[in-house]
XYZ file of C-alpha atoms in Angstrom:
165
model
C 0.000 0.000 0.000
C 1.521 3.306 -1.015
C 0.642 6.892 -0.260
C 1.205 9.231 -3.154
C 1.164 12.818 -1.951
C 1.427 14.025 -5.577
C -1.927 12.472 -6.492
C -4.640 14.937 -5.507
C -7.303 12.265 -6.113
C -6.232 10.474 -2.950
C -6.118 13.588 -0.739
C -8.807 15.448 1.168
C -8.468 18.618 3.197
C -10.462 19.413 6.330
C -11.030 22.967 7.552
C -11.867 23.645 11.202
C -12.559 26.833 13.147
C -14.870 28.042 15.945
C -17.934 27.676 13.690
C -17.251 24.214 12.203
C -15.676 22.777 15.360
C -16.883 24.628 18.456
C -15.158 24.388 21.803
C -16.327 21.482 23.986
C -14.838 21.851 27.457
C -11.050 21.763 27.137
C -11.110 20.252 23.627
C -12.517 20.784 20.179
C -13.889 17.978 18.041
C -13.136 18.158 14.327
C -15.468 16.054 12.146
C -13.702 14.066 9.415
C -15.222 13.027 6.080
C -15.887 9.412 5.158
C -12.801 7.811 3.652
C -12.175 5.806 0.534
C -14.140 2.563 0.636
C -11.273 0.080 0.602
C -8.586 2.085 2.367
C -7.800 0.654 5.823
C -5.630 3.620 6.844
C -5.215 7.297 6.181
C -2.236 9.578 6.798
C -3.196 12.800 8.574
C -1.138 15.951 8.986
C -1.718 19.505 10.153
C -0.862 21.770 7.209
C -2.142 25.153 8.448
C -2.786 26.528 11.919
C -3.507 30.032 13.169
C -4.242 30.814 16.806
C -4.988 34.230 18.346
C -4.494 34.592 22.094
C -4.093 37.256 24.719
C -1.650 34.954 26.516
C 2.029 34.986 25.623
C 3.874 31.678 25.776
C 7.001 30.282 24.150
C 4.928 28.071 21.849
C 1.696 26.110 21.624
C 1.628 22.407 20.767
C -1.488 21.201 18.922
C -2.274 17.613 19.945
C -4.939 15.039 19.137
C -6.236 12.427 21.581
C -6.349 9.732 18.879
C -3.370 7.345 18.830
C -1.709 6.786 15.451
C 0.288 3.634 14.835
C 3.471 5.508 13.868
C 3.826 7.841 16.878
C 5.492 7.491 20.256
C 5.874 9.912 23.133
C 6.984 9.134 26.674
C 4.294 11.413 28.139
C 1.460 9.210 26.727
C -0.705 12.327 26.358
C -1.966 12.310 22.795
C -0.129 12.897 19.555
C 1.621 16.178 18.659
C 0.334 17.374 15.277
C 2.337 20.583 15.180
C 4.161 23.230 17.197
C 3.280 26.899 16.846
C 5.318 29.950 17.663
C 4.458 33.649 17.865
C 4.232 35.014 14.317
C 3.696 38.562 15.477
C 2.033 40.698 18.136
C -0.874 42.741 16.893
C -0.028 46.427 17.226
C -2.048 48.350 19.764
C -3.503 45.399 21.661
C -2.431 42.387 23.655
C -3.111 39.698 21.053
C -0.423 37.262 20.016
C -0.727 35.509 16.650
C 0.585 31.941 16.656
C 1.352 29.928 13.523
C 3.185 26.739 12.614
C 6.949 27.070 12.873
C 7.601 25.309 9.571
C 5.753 24.103 6.495
C 6.426 20.404 7.025
C 4.638 18.574 9.819
C 4.643 14.830 10.382
C 1.959 12.640 8.819
C 0.390 10.062 11.108
C -1.245 6.759 10.245
C -4.803 6.450 11.624
C -7.703 4.141 10.767
C -9.691 5.372 7.768
C -12.954 4.877 9.674
C -11.953 7.603 12.173
C -14.782 10.147 11.973
C -13.500 12.837 14.341
C -10.353 14.264 15.858
C -10.317 15.520 19.428
C -7.799 18.353 19.746
C -6.208 19.873 22.824
C -3.354 22.308 23.400
C -0.230 22.412 25.551
C 2.466 25.014 25.955
C 6.000 23.993 25.043
C 6.581 22.914 28.654
C 3.767 20.347 28.531
C 1.242 22.344 30.578
C -2.342 22.457 29.328
C -3.153 25.589 27.329
C -6.865 26.303 27.232
C -8.766 26.940 24.015
C -10.703 29.423 26.146
C -7.532 31.548 26.157
C -7.898 31.842 22.368
C -9.909 34.531 20.623
C -9.979 32.438 17.478
C -8.473 29.307 15.957
C -8.214 27.916 12.442
C -6.836 24.545 11.299
C -6.455 22.792 7.958
C -5.719 19.068 7.977
C -4.550 16.964 5.046
C -5.826 13.389 4.725
C -3.825 11.162 2.349
C -5.365 7.834 1.349
C -3.399 4.992 -0.250
C -3.641 4.671 -4.025
C -6.683 2.666 -5.066
C -6.698 0.066 -7.857
C -8.672 0.951 -10.987
C -12.382 0.166 -10.578
C -12.335 -2.363 -13.438
C -9.779 -4.544 -11.684
C -11.719 -4.476 -8.418
C -15.013 -5.293 -10.162
C -13.443 -8.175 -12.113
C -11.885 -9.602 -8.958
C -15.168 -9.289 -7.052
C -16.965 -11.218 -9.826
C -14.396 -14.028 -9.584
C -14.889 -14.307 -5.827
C -18.663 -14.383 -6.266
C -18.373 -17.328 -8.688
C -16.320 -19.210 -6.119
C -13.156 -19.405 -8.196
């Protein structure tokens, strides 16, 4: 099974903000679309992130509660999707704009039947950072599905199985 990031037909993007994924306690739940029918796994990565807060910190780590198969952390507290840093301080007020530090974030392998992500935040020291400290948040996730065989091959194979061959 291969993942081809150059093939847009196997990628989906998910947008989340306060309207599409409202705050629920200390987390936000991001709904995910249904995946490709025969794909057992999907690679997920955080490609864009903007946070606006009145609280200054050395960085904010965006984490998901779901456990991908290709991630390990000794703290056993979710999976780090990305690390933000202060992009700039808005002139004339106390708001700090946080964005991803780099354009490349890791892609994690999760089950393709996952229908939601539960996100939470930590500062760079591992202390919980509340979404309630944010004025706004915006995320874009990339879902990469493995290449699928052409439909004709699948249909032909299915017919052979049905005949008992």
